[in-house]
């Protein structure tokens, strides 16, 4: 049995109520004469930035800074007093409970003094905190602080002479190696040396996820990812959580391992992992973002969703309450069929993206990084926004010069819509074959008289659903549309095409997105449509199946993959659908309206007729059906 969780909180989660803005603030310094930024953390009222560089510039002034510097969290001005000299690359920084900063990486000394790879610095002066004594025998790649413990992951096999294979916990105040964590990581995925590359701690301090180059933990098979329980007296491998999804070799000649970053959601319910690995489509999780449920148990778990780039590396992930931000050198999102090419469903997202946590579909947020470089190595959320560390100097299609460091402000962003659909009692609108639109009040049992709502043109509609006051629908021309509807009047019709982005298409035409196969024959032959839980469900003529694709109304992006939700039922005679109160209502060919339970995203049970020509004289047949407020 695993030890009971200690429930000591990790770093404060970031609860953003919106996406961050798309234009990076102009107040950040430029990282000059160097390679990249790979580490960012807020420590009190300062932002600590690490990587590989020798100089930073701001407002015409240049500052000598060797691989580490600090800025004010509010003004983003360079701290003139924090200027430690780090002899090698800084890979990770973390706030210590005493208000100072822990620094890890691949270095021999700081300010000419050891130990190598792990030190604590005074946040005000940049000098060593000499009472902290932790000395690993090899590189430190990541540090996560949980309560009074600092979990350290890296390439080491010993700390302070005590054997700890790739993972250890030390007292965050004085560096004493703790017996609490003695969970050996061993083996390699493809080749190279055993190490932990990244760590993530759940906000409540009960779980730790480690990713890196290993194939066993505490003697049990774990390929590149493992979850630990942080108990009251010891950390232990969580035996109830395992997956084989990262067992594929991918491009083994190029990558000794391919997991690259991991982060928990602010509420701790899930974590996301991003990867590199090569263009293998949906056969494995290379070049992807995957959502994993923290509370899931099993010996071969699968992710809740996977978002593939189409063959481009992702280096970083940061999860807010609103979005899963991803960074790398990717060209696209929503591109599962891509092989270094734009395939159906792909949308241009150059080097940065924001995914809907519910389904992995990209939001419209699209600042981009051009050139892409090796990638965006670090994404760090703070209460006021998102920091991006990379090896390139421009955001947008070479629009905004922000050398290797950018900051996207929260107060400049927008709140995604809540994806609200109407519930019964309400008005059900029916698009008639004569082109008219009528409404009838319906409470789930009794239907009122028909009331004309629009005169003509509705015979071209093929399925519809109302979300947040916008009516989404397909038409006989094979396209997907939306228009506002306030319950009285309709707005102008808009073609939904998030796959065409003129600003990026003009600069990089070969990176242009591609409409999914939903457009064309599928859209033109739809017989019904409804939205629920991040999915657009539909039926189509000539098929007995109920299908769905992931769908995020904020961006209008439809998933490239089509899934079957029939659940053993035939849907060949369906002509309109809506969902309300855990029930799916659908029209059949004789004009009757039927109802069936809808749970877990699937219809379940036996349908019953609630209205129809033979029941109450109501005929529900039409080209489309949607539910609105009464």
Coordinates of C-alpha atoms in Angstrom, one line a residue:
X1 CA 0.0 0.0 0.0
X2 CA 1.1 3.6 -0.7
X3 CA 1.7 5.9 2.2
X4 CA -1.0 8.4 3.0
X5 CA -0.4 11.8 1.5
X6 CA 1.2 14.4 3.7
X7 CA -0.9 17.1 2.1
X8 CA 1.8 19.8 2.3
X9 CA 1.1 22.3 -0.3
X10 CA 3.4 22.8 -3.3
X11 CA 4.0 26.1 -5.0
X12 CA 0.9 28.3 -5.2
X13 CA -1.2 27.4 -8.3
X14 CA -1.9 30.1 -10.8
X15 CA -5.7 30.6 -11.2
X16 CA -6.0 32.7 -14.4
X17 CA -9.6 33.6 -15.3
X18 CA -8.7 34.2 -18.9
X19 CA -6.1 33.7 -21.6
X20 CA -3.1 36.0 -21.5
X21 CA -2.8 38.7 -24.2
X22 CA -1.3 38.0 -27.6
X23 CA 1.2 40.8 -27.8
X24 CA 4.3 40.5 -25.5
X25 CA 4.8 43.4 -23.1
X26 CA 7.5 45.8 -24.3
X27 CA 9.1 46.2 -20.8
X28 CA 11.1 43.0 -20.6
X29 CA 14.9 43.1 -21.0
X30 CA 16.6 41.5 -24.0
X31 CA 18.9 38.5 -23.4
X32 CA 22.0 39.2 -25.5
X33 CA 25.2 37.4 -26.3
X34 CA 23.9 34.0 -25.4
X35 CA 22.1 31.0 -26.6
X36 CA 18.8 30.8 -24.7
X37 CA 16.6 31.1 -21.6
X38 CA 15.6 27.8 -20.0
X39 CA 14.6 28.7 -16.4
X40 CA 12.1 31.2 -15.0
X41 CA 10.5 31.5 -11.6
X42 CA 8.9 34.1 -9.4
X43 CA 10.5 34.5 -6.0
X44 CA 8.7 37.1 -3.9
X45 CA 8.6 40.3 -6.0
X46 CA 11.3 39.2 -8.4
X47 CA 11.4 37.1 -11.5
X48 CA 14.6 35.0 -11.7
X49 CA 15.8 34.1 -15.2
X50 CA 18.4 31.5 -16.1
X51 CA 19.9 29.9 -19.1
X52 CA 23.0 30.4 -21.2
X53 CA 24.0 34.0 -21.9
X54 CA 26.5 36.7 -20.8
X55 CA 24.6 40.0 -21.2
X56 CA 21.1 41.5 -21.0
X57 CA 19.9 44.9 -22.3
X58 CA 17.1 47.2 -21.4
X59 CA 16.3 50.8 -22.3
X60 CA 19.7 51.3 -24.0
X61 CA 21.7 50.0 -21.0
X62 CA 23.5 46.7 -21.1
X63 CA 24.3 44.6 -18.1
X64 CA 26.9 41.9 -17.7
X65 CA 24.9 38.8 -16.5
X66 CA 26.4 35.3 -16.6
X67 CA 23.6 32.8 -17.1
X68 CA 21.4 34.2 -14.3
X69 CA 19.7 37.6 -13.6
X70 CA 16.6 39.0 -11.9
X71 CA 13.9 41.5 -12.8
X72 CA 11.3 43.3 -10.8
X73 CA 8.0 41.4 -11.1
X74 CA 6.0 44.6 -11.5
X75 CA 8.2 46.9 -13.5
X76 CA 10.2 44.1 -15.2
X77 CA 13.4 46.3 -14.8
X78 CA 16.7 44.5 -14.4
X79 CA 17.8 44.2 -10.7
X80 CA 21.1 46.0 -10.4
X81 CA 22.1 44.1 -7.3
X82 CA 21.5 40.5 -8.3
X83 CA 24.4 39.6 -10.6
X84 CA 25.8 36.2 -9.7
X85 CA 28.5 34.7 -11.9
X86 CA 27.4 31.1 -12.9
X87 CA 30.1 29.1 -14.6
X88 CA 27.8 27.0 -16.7
X89 CA 24.2 26.6 -17.9
X90 CA 21.3 27.3 -15.5
X91 CA 18.5 24.8 -16.1
X92 CA 16.2 25.4 -13.2
X93 CA 15.3 27.9 -10.5
X94 CA 12.9 27.7 -7.7
X95 CA 11.7 29.7 -4.8
X96 CA 12.9 28.5 -1.4
X97 CA 10.5 28.7 1.6
X98 CA 12.9 31.2 3.2
X99 CA 12.5 33.7 0.4
X100 CA 15.8 32.9 -1.4
X101 CA 16.3 31.1 -4.7
X102 CA 17.5 27.6 -5.5
X103 CA 19.5 27.3 -8.6
X104 CA 20.2 24.0 -10.5
X105 CA 22.0 23.2 -13.7
X106 CA 25.1 22.1 -15.4
X107 CA 27.7 24.4 -13.7
X108 CA 30.8 24.0 -11.6
X109 CA 30.6 27.1 -9.5
X110 CA 28.7 30.3 -8.7
X111 CA 30.8 33.4 -7.9
X112 CA 33.8 31.1 -8.1
X113 CA 32.6 28.8 -5.4
X114 CA 31.1 25.3 -5.4
X115 CA 29.4 23.0 -5.0
X116 CA 28.6 22.2 -8.6
X117 CA 25.1 21.9 -10.0
X118 CA 23.0 23.0 -7.0
X119 CA 23.2 26.1 -4.8
X120 CA 21.0 28.6 -3.0
X121 CA 21.5 32.3 -3.6
X122 CA 20.4 35.3 -1.6
X123 CA 17.6 36.9 -3.5
X124 CA 18.8 40.4 -2.8
X125 CA 22.6 40.1 -3.3
X126 CA 23.1 37.1 -5.6
X127 CA 25.6 35.7 -3.1
X128 CA 25.7 32.1 -1.8
X129 CA 23.6 31.2 1.2
X130 CA 26.4 29.2 2.8
X131 CA 24.2 27.4 5.3
X132 CA 22.7 25.5 2.4
X133 CA 24.9 22.5 1.7
X134 CA 23.8 20.1 -1.0
X135 CA 26.3 18.7 -3.5
X136 CA 25.1 16.4 -6.3
X137 CA 27.7 14.5 -8.3
X138 CA 26.2 15.5 -11.7
X139 CA 23.8 17.9 -13.3
X140 CA 20.5 19.0 -11.8
X141 CA 17.7 19.5 -14.4
X142 CA 14.7 20.4 -12.2
X143 CA 13.7 21.5 -8.7
X144 CA 10.2 21.5 -7.2
X145 CA 9.6 22.7 -3.7
X146 CA 6.8 21.1 -1.6
X147 CA 6.5 22.5 1.9
X148 CA 10.0 22.4 3.4
X149 CA 11.3 19.9 0.9
X150 CA 13.1 20.6 -2.3
X151 CA 12.7 17.7 -4.8
X152 CA 15.7 17.6 -7.0
X153 CA 15.8 15.7 -10.3
X154 CA 18.8 15.2 -12.6
X155 CA 21.6 13.1 -13.9
X156 CA 23.2 12.5 -10.5
X157 CA 23.7 9.3 -8.6
X158 CA 24.7 10.8 -5.2
X159 CA 24.0 13.9 -3.2
X160 CA 26.3 14.7 -0.3
X161 CA 27.8 11.3 -0.7
X162 CA 24.5 9.5 -0.3
X163 CA 23.2 7.3 -3.1
X164 CA 20.2 8.8 -4.8
X165 CA 19.6 7.7 -8.4
X166 CA 18.2 10.7 -10.4
X167 CA 15.8 11.9 -7.6
X168 CA 16.3 13.2 -4.1
X169 CA 14.7 15.5 -1.6
X170 CA 16.7 17.9 0.5
X171 CA 15.8 20.2 3.3
X172 CA 15.0 23.4 1.4
X173 CA 16.6 25.5 4.1
X174 CA 19.9 23.8 4.7
X175 CA 20.3 21.2 1.9
X176 CA 20.4 18.2 4.2
X177 CA 19.6 15.0 2.2
X178 CA 16.4 13.4 3.5
X179 CA 15.7 9.7 4.0
X180 CA 12.2 10.7 3.0
X181 CA 13.0 10.2 -0.7
X182 CA 14.9 7.1 -1.7
X183 CA 13.1 5.9 -4.9
X184 CA 15.7 4.8 -7.4
X185 CA 15.2 5.5 -11.1
X186 CA 17.1 3.1 -13.4
X187 CA 17.6 2.1 -17.0
X188 CA 17.2 4.2 -20.1
X189 CA 14.5 4.6 -22.7
X190 CA 16.5 4.3 -25.9
X191 CA 20.1 5.1 -25.0
X192 CA 22.2 7.6 -23.1
X193 CA 22.2 7.9 -19.3
X194 CA 19.5 7.7 -16.7
X195 CA 18.1 11.0 -15.5
X196 CA 15.0 12.9 -14.5
X197 CA 14.4 15.8 -16.9
X198 CA 11.4 17.5 -15.4
X199 CA 9.3 17.3 -12.2
X200 CA 5.8 18.5 -11.4
X201 CA 4.1 18.5 -7.9
X202 CA 0.4 18.6 -7.4
X203 CA -0.8 21.8 -5.8
X204 CA -1.9 19.9 -2.6
X205 CA 1.5 18.4 -2.3
X206 CA 0.3 14.8 -2.4
X207 CA 1.7 13.7 -5.8
X208 CA 5.0 14.1 -7.7
X209 CA 5.3 13.3 -11.4
X210 CA 8.7 12.7 -12.9
X211 CA 9.6 12.4 -16.5
X212 CA 12.9 11.6 -18.2
X213 CA 15.2 9.0 -19.5
X214 CA 14.5 5.9 -17.4
X215 CA 12.6 2.6 -17.8
X216 CA 12.2 1.5 -14.2
X217 CA 11.4 3.0 -10.8
X218 CA 11.8 1.2 -7.6
X219 CA 12.3 -2.0 -9.6
X220 CA 9.0 -1.6 -11.5
X221 CA 8.7 -0.8 -15.2
X222 CA 8.0 2.8 -15.9
X223 CA 8.8 4.2 -19.4
X224 CA 9.7 7.9 -19.2
X225 CA 7.0 8.8 -16.7
X226 CA 6.2 7.9 -13.1
X227 CA 4.0 9.2 -10.4
X228 CA 5.0 9.2 -6.7
X229 CA 2.8 9.5 -3.6
X230 CA 4.2 12.0 -1.2
X231 CA 3.2 10.3 2.0
X232 CA 3.6 11.5 5.6
X233 CA 6.8 9.7 6.2
X234 CA 8.2 8.7 2.8
X235 CA 7.8 9.3 -1.0
X236 CA 6.8 6.1 -2.8
X237 CA 6.1 5.0 -6.3
X238 CA 2.4 5.1 -7.0
X239 CA 1.9 1.5 -8.1
X240 CA -1.7 2.1 -9.1
X241 CA -0.6 4.6 -11.9
X242 CA 1.2 3.3 -14.9
X243 CA 1.1 3.7 -18.7
X244 CA 2.7 2.1 -21.7
X245 CA 1.9 5.1 -23.9
X246 CA 5.5 6.3 -23.8
X247 CA 7.0 2.9 -24.6
X248 CA 7.5 3.6 -28.3
X249 CA 11.0 4.2 -29.5
X250 CA 10.0 7.0 -31.9
X251 CA 13.1 8.4 -33.6
X252 CA 15.6 6.5 -31.5
X253 CA 18.6 7.5 -33.4
X254 CA 17.9 11.1 -32.7
X255 CA 16.4 11.0 -29.2
X256 CA 17.6 9.0 -26.2
X257 CA 14.2 9.9 -24.7
X258 CA 11.4 12.2 -25.8
X259 CA 9.3 13.5 -23.0
X260 CA 10.1 17.1 -22.5
X261 CA 7.9 18.8 -19.9
X262 CA 5.1 18.2 -17.4
X263 CA 2.8 20.5 -15.4
X264 CA -0.3 20.1 -13.1
X265 CA -3.5 22.0 -13.5
X266 CA -4.1 24.5 -10.7
X267 CA -6.8 22.3 -9.1
X268 CA -4.6 19.2 -9.4
X269 CA -7.1 17.1 -11.2
X270 CA -4.9 16.5 -14.2
X271 CA -1.4 17.1 -15.6
X272 CA -0.1 17.5 -19.1
X273 CA 3.0 16.1 -20.8
X274 CA 4.6 17.3 -24.0
X275 CA 7.1 15.5 -26.2
X276 CA 9.4 15.5 -29.1
X277 CA 10.2 12.3 -31.0
X278 CA 9.3 12.5 -34.7
X279 CA 6.3 12.5 -37.1
X280 CA 4.5 9.2 -36.4
X281 CA 0.9 10.4 -36.4
X282 CA -1.5 8.8 -33.9
X283 CA 0.5 5.6 -33.6
X284 CA 2.2 6.9 -30.5
X285 CA 2.6 10.1 -28.4
X286 CA 5.6 11.6 -30.1
X287 CA 5.4 15.3 -30.9
X288 CA 2.2 15.7 -28.8
X289 CA 0.5 17.1 -25.7
X290 CA -1.4 14.6 -23.6
X291 CA -3.8 15.2 -20.7
X292 CA -3.6 12.7 -17.8
X293 CA -6.0 12.4 -15.0
X294 CA -4.3 12.5 -11.6
X295 CA -6.9 10.3 -9.9
X296 CA -6.9 7.6 -12.6
X297 CA -5.8 4.1 -11.6
X298 CA -4.6 1.2 -13.7
X299 CA -1.6 -0.6 -15.1
X300 CA -1.9 0.7 -18.7
X301 CA -3.7 4.0 -18.6
X302 CA -4.5 6.2 -21.6
X303 CA -4.7 10.0 -21.7
X304 CA -8.0 11.8 -21.8
X305 CA -7.0 13.5 -25.0
X306 CA -3.9 13.9 -27.2
X307 CA -3.1 16.9 -29.4
X308 CA -0.4 16.2 -32.1
X309 CA 1.6 18.9 -33.8
X310 CA 2.2 16.8 -37.0
X311 CA 5.9 16.1 -36.5
X312 CA 7.3 19.1 -34.6
X313 CA 8.9 19.2 -31.2
X314 CA 7.3 20.6 -28.0
X315 CA 9.6 21.7 -25.3
X316 CA 7.4 23.2 -22.6
X317 CA 4.0 23.3 -21.1
X318 CA 2.2 25.4 -18.5
X319 CA -1.3 24.8 -17.3
X320 CA -3.5 27.6 -16.0
X321 CA -7.2 27.5 -15.0
X322 CA -8.1 28.5 -18.5
X323 CA -5.5 27.0 -20.9
X324 CA -2.8 24.5 -21.5
X325 CA 0.0 26.6 -23.0
X326 CA 2.6 24.8 -25.1
X327 CA 5.9 25.9 -26.5
X328 CA 8.4 24.4 -28.9
X329 CA 9.3 24.8 -32.6
X330 CA 6.0 23.6 -33.9
X331 CA 4.3 24.9 -36.9
X332 CA 0.8 23.6 -36.3
X333 CA -1.7 22.4 -33.7
X334 CA -4.6 19.9 -34.2
X335 CA -2.5 18.0 -36.8
X336 CA -2.6 14.3 -36.0
X337 CA -2.2 13.1 -39.5
X338 CA 0.7 15.5 -40.3
X339 CA 4.1 14.1 -41.2
X340 CA 6.0 17.4 -41.2
X341 CA 3.1 18.7 -43.3
X342 CA -0.2 20.4 -42.8
X343 CA -3.0 17.8 -43.0
X344 CA -6.7 17.9 -42.3
X345 CA -7.6 19.9 -39.2
X346 CA -4.2 21.7 -38.9
X347 CA -4.1 25.3 -37.7
X348 CA -1.0 27.4 -37.8
X349 CA 0.5 27.9 -34.3
X350 CA 4.1 28.8 -34.7
X351 CA 6.2 28.0 -31.6
X352 CA 3.5 28.8 -29.1
X353 CA -0.1 27.7 -28.6
X354 CA -2.9 27.6 -26.1
X355 CA -5.1 24.5 -25.8
X356 CA -8.6 24.0 -24.4
X357 CA -8.1 21.9 -21.2
X358 CA -11.4 20.1 -21.9
X359 CA -10.4 18.6 -25.3
X360 CA -7.0 19.8 -26.4
X361 CA -8.3 21.9 -29.3
X362 CA -6.4 25.1 -29.9
X363 CA -7.8 28.4 -28.8
X364 CA -7.5 31.4 -31.1
X365 CA -4.5 32.7 -29.1
X366 CA -1.7 32.8 -31.6
X367 CA 1.2 35.2 -30.9
X368 CA 3.7 32.9 -32.6
X369 CA 7.5 33.0 -32.7
X370 CA 9.3 33.6 -36.0
X371 CA 11.9 32.3 -36.6
X372 CA 11.0 29.1 -34.6
X373 CA 14.6 28.3 -33.6
X374 CA 15.1 25.3 -31.5
X375 CA 12.1 26.3 -29.5
X376 CA 10.4 27.9 -26.5
X377 CA 12.1 26.0 -23.7
X378 CA 10.3 27.5 -20.7
X379 CA 6.8 28.6 -20.0
X380 CA 6.2 30.1 -16.5
X381 CA 2.9 31.3 -15.3
X382 CA 2.7 34.1 -12.6
X383 CA -0.3 35.8 -11.1
X384 CA 0.0 38.6 -13.7
X385 CA 0.8 36.6 -16.9
X386 CA 3.0 34.2 -18.8
X387 CA 6.8 34.3 -19.3
X388 CA 8.3 32.6 -22.3
X389 CA 12.0 31.7 -22.5
X390 CA 13.5 30.6 -25.9
X391 CA 16.5 30.8 -28.2
X392 CA 14.9 33.3 -30.6
X393 CA 14.4 37.1 -30.7
X394 CA 11.0 37.8 -32.2
X395 CA 7.3 37.1 -31.5
X396 CA 4.8 37.2 -34.3
X397 CA 5.9 37.0 -37.9
X398 CA 9.1 39.0 -36.9
X399 CA 6.9 41.8 -35.5
X400 CA 7.9 42.2 -31.9
X401 CA 11.6 42.2 -30.9
X402 CA 11.9 40.5 -27.4
X403 CA 15.2 38.7 -27.4
X404 CA 14.8 35.3 -25.8
X405 CA 12.4 36.5 -23.2
X406 CA 8.8 37.5 -23.5
X407 CA 6.0 38.3 -21.1
X408 CA 2.3 38.1 -22.0
X409 CA 0.1 40.1 -19.6
X410 CA -3.0 38.6 -18.1
X411 CA -4.9 41.8 -18.1
X412 CA -4.5 42.1 -21.8
X413 CA -6.2 38.8 -22.5
X414 CA -9.8 37.7 -23.0
X415 CA -12.1 35.4 -21.2
X416 CA -13.1 32.3 -23.3
X417 CA -16.9 31.9 -23.5
X418 CA -18.4 29.4 -21.0
X419 CA -19.8 27.1 -23.7
X420 CA -23.3 27.3 -22.3
X421 CA -26.2 25.6 -24.0
X422 CA -29.8 26.1 -23.2
X423 CA -31.7 23.7 -20.9
X424 CA -35.4 22.7 -20.8
X425 CA -37.9 24.2 -20.4
X426 CA -37.1 26.3 -23.5
X427 CA -37.9 27.0 -27.1
X428 CA -37.1 24.3 -29.7
X429 CA -36.5 25.7 -33.2
X430 CA -37.2 23.6 -36.2
X431 CA -35.8 24.5 -39.7
X432 CA -38.6 23.3 -42.1
X433 CA -38.0 21.9 -45.5
X434 CA -40.0 24.8 -47.0
X435 CA -37.2 27.2 -45.8
X436 CA -39.1 28.5 -42.8
X437 CA -38.0 28.4 -39.2
X438 CA -40.6 27.9 -36.4
X439 CA -40.3 27.6 -32.6
X440 CA -42.3 25.8 -30.0
X441 CA -42.1 26.0 -26.3
X442 CA -41.2 22.6 -24.8
X443 CA -40.6 21.4 -21.2
X444 CA -39.6 17.9 -22.0
X445 CA -43.1 16.6 -22.0
X446 CA -45.5 19.2 -23.5
X447 CA -45.0 21.1 -26.7
X448 CA -46.6 24.4 -27.4
X449 CA -47.9 25.7 -30.8
X450 CA -45.6 26.6 -33.6
X451 CA -44.5 30.3 -33.8
X452 CA -42.9 31.6 -37.0
X453 CA -39.3 32.7 -36.4
X454 CA -37.9 33.3 -39.8
X455 CA -39.3 33.3 -43.3
X456 CA -36.8 31.6 -45.7
X457 CA -33.4 30.1 -46.4
X458 CA -33.5 27.5 -43.7
X459 CA -33.9 24.6 -46.1
X460 CA -30.2 24.9 -46.8
X461 CA -29.2 24.3 -43.2
X462 CA -28.0 20.8 -42.3
X463 CA -27.9 20.4 -38.5
X464 CA -27.5 23.2 -35.9
X465 CA -26.7 23.9 -32.3
X466 CA -26.8 27.0 -30.1
X467 CA -23.8 27.8 -27.9
X468 CA -23.3 31.0 -25.9
X469 CA -25.8 32.9 -28.1
X470 CA -24.2 31.8 -31.3
X471 CA -25.9 29.4 -33.7
X472 CA -23.5 27.0 -35.3
X473 CA -24.7 25.1 -38.4
X474 CA -23.7 23.3 -41.6
X475 CA -25.2 24.0 -45.0
X476 CA -25.8 22.1 -48.2
X477 CA -22.7 23.8 -49.7
X478 CA -20.5 21.7 -47.3
X479 CA -19.4 24.6 -45.2
X480 CA -19.7 25.4 -41.5
X481 CA -21.2 28.7 -40.3
X482 CA -22.2 30.7 -37.3
X483 CA -24.4 33.7 -36.5
X484 CA -25.4 35.4 -33.4
X485 CA -28.9 34.8 -32.0
X486 CA -30.3 36.6 -29.0
X487 CA -33.7 34.9 -28.9
X488 CA -35.3 37.5 -31.2
X489 CA -33.0 38.3 -34.1
X490 CA -30.2 36.6 -36.0
X491 CA -26.9 38.3 -36.8
X492 CA -25.1 38.1 -40.1
X493 CA -23.9 34.7 -41.3
X494 CA -20.2 34.1 -40.9
X495 CA -18.1 31.4 -42.5
X496 CA -16.2 29.4 -39.9
X497 CA -12.6 29.1 -41.2
X498 CA -10.0 29.2 -38.5
X499 CA -7.6 27.3 -40.8
X500 CA -6.9 30.4 -42.9
X501 CA -4.8 33.0 -41.0
X502 CA -3.8 35.7 -43.5
X503 CA -1.0 37.2 -41.4
X504 CA 0.8 33.9 -41.1
X505 CA -0.2 32.5 -44.5
X506 CA 1.4 35.4 -46.3
X507 CA 4.7 35.0 -44.6
X508 CA 4.9 31.2 -44.5
X509 CA 2.4 29.8 -47.1
X510 CA 3.7 26.2 -46.7
X511 CA 2.6 26.4 -43.1
X512 CA -1.0 27.2 -43.9
X513 CA -3.7 25.2 -42.1
X514 CA -6.0 22.7 -43.7
X515 CA -9.8 22.3 -43.2
X516 CA -10.8 18.9 -41.6
X517 CA -12.9 16.4 -43.6
X518 CA -15.9 17.6 -41.8
X519 CA -16.1 20.3 -44.5
X520 CA -17.5 19.1 -47.8
X521 CA -19.5 16.0 -48.1
X522 CA -19.9 15.4 -44.3
X523 CA -21.2 18.9 -43.6
X524 CA -23.5 18.8 -46.7
X525 CA -25.1 15.5 -45.6
X526 CA -25.6 16.2 -41.9
X527 CA -29.0 15.4 -40.5
X528 CA -28.4 16.6 -36.9
X529 CA -26.0 18.3 -34.6
X530 CA -25.5 19.1 -30.9
X531 CA -22.8 20.2 -28.5
X532 CA -21.8 18.7 -25.2
X533 CA -18.7 18.6 -23.0
X534 CA -16.2 19.9 -25.6
X535 CA -17.6 17.8 -28.4
X536 CA -19.7 18.5 -31.5
X537 CA -21.9 15.4 -32.1
X538 CA -23.7 14.8 -35.4
X539 CA -25.4 12.2 -37.6
X540 CA -25.3 12.1 -41.4
X541 CA -27.4 10.6 -44.1
X542 CA -26.4 7.2 -45.4
X543 CA -24.9 6.3 -42.0
X544 CA -26.3 4.6 -38.9
X545 CA -23.7 6.1 -36.6
X546 CA -23.6 8.9 -34.1
X547 CA -20.3 10.7 -34.5
X548 CA -18.4 13.4 -32.6
X549 CA -15.3 15.6 -33.0
X550 CA -13.7 17.7 -30.4
X551 CA -14.8 21.4 -30.8
X552 CA -13.9 24.6 -29.1
X553 CA -16.3 27.4 -29.9
X554 CA -13.9 30.1 -28.8
X555 CA -11.7 29.4 -31.9
X556 CA -14.2 27.5 -34.1
X557 CA -11.6 24.7 -34.5
X558 CA -13.0 21.3 -35.1
X559 CA -10.9 18.2 -34.3
X560 CA -9.3 16.4 -37.1
X561 CA -10.3 13.0 -35.7
X562 CA -13.8 11.6 -36.0
X563 CA -15.0 9.4 -33.2
X564 CA -18.0 7.0 -33.0
X565 CA -20.5 7.5 -30.1
X566 CA -23.3 5.2 -31.3
X567 CA -23.0 2.9 -28.3
X568 CA -24.8 0.1 -30.0
X569 CA -27.7 2.1 -31.2
X570 CA -28.8 2.9 -34.8
X571 CA -29.0 6.6 -35.8
X572 CA -29.9 6.1 -39.5
X573 CA -33.3 7.8 -39.2
X574 CA -32.3 10.8 -37.0
X575 CA -33.3 14.3 -38.1
X576 CA -32.3 16.7 -35.4
X577 CA -30.9 16.6 -31.8
X578 CA -30.4 18.5 -28.6
X579 CA -29.3 17.6 -25.1
X580 CA -30.7 18.8 -21.8
X581 CA -30.5 17.6 -18.2
X582 CA -28.6 14.5 -19.0
X583 CA -31.0 13.5 -21.7
X584 CA -30.6 13.3 -25.4
X585 CA -33.6 14.3 -27.5
X586 CA -33.7 13.3 -31.1
X587 CA -36.2 13.2 -34.0
X588 CA -36.8 10.1 -36.0
X589 CA -38.2 9.7 -39.6
X590 CA -41.9 9.5 -38.5
X591 CA -41.7 12.9 -37.0
X592 CA -41.6 11.7 -33.4
X593 CA -39.3 13.2 -30.7
X594 CA -37.5 10.6 -28.6
X595 CA -35.5 10.8 -25.5
X596 CA -32.6 8.7 -24.1
X597 CA -30.2 9.0 -21.2
X598 CA -26.9 10.7 -22.1
X599 CA -24.1 10.0 -19.6
X600 CA -20.3 10.0 -20.0
X601 CA -20.6 11.5 -23.4
X602 CA -22.7 8.6 -24.7
X603 CA -26.3 7.7 -25.2
X604 CA -27.4 4.9 -22.9
X605 CA -30.5 2.9 -22.2
X606 CA -33.7 2.5 -24.2
X607 CA -35.2 5.5 -26.0
X608 CA -38.8 6.6 -25.2
X609 CA -41.1 8.7 -27.3
X610 CA -42.1 12.0 -25.7
X611 CA -43.9 13.8 -28.6
X612 CA -44.9 13.1 -32.1
X613 CA -47.7 12.9 -34.7
X614 CA -49.1 9.8 -33.0
X615 CA -48.7 11.1 -29.5
X616 CA -49.7 14.8 -29.3
X617 CA -50.0 15.7 -33.0
X618 CA -46.6 17.4 -33.2
X619 CA -44.3 16.8 -36.2
X620 CA -40.7 17.5 -35.4
X621 CA -39.2 16.8 -38.8
X622 CA -37.0 19.4 -40.4
X623 CA -33.5 20.2 -41.8
X624 CA -32.2 21.2 -38.4
X625 CA -33.2 21.5 -34.7
X626 CA -31.8 23.6 -31.8
X627 CA -32.8 24.4 -28.3
X628 CA -32.8 28.0 -27.0
X629 CA -33.9 29.8 -23.8
X630 CA -37.7 30.3 -23.5

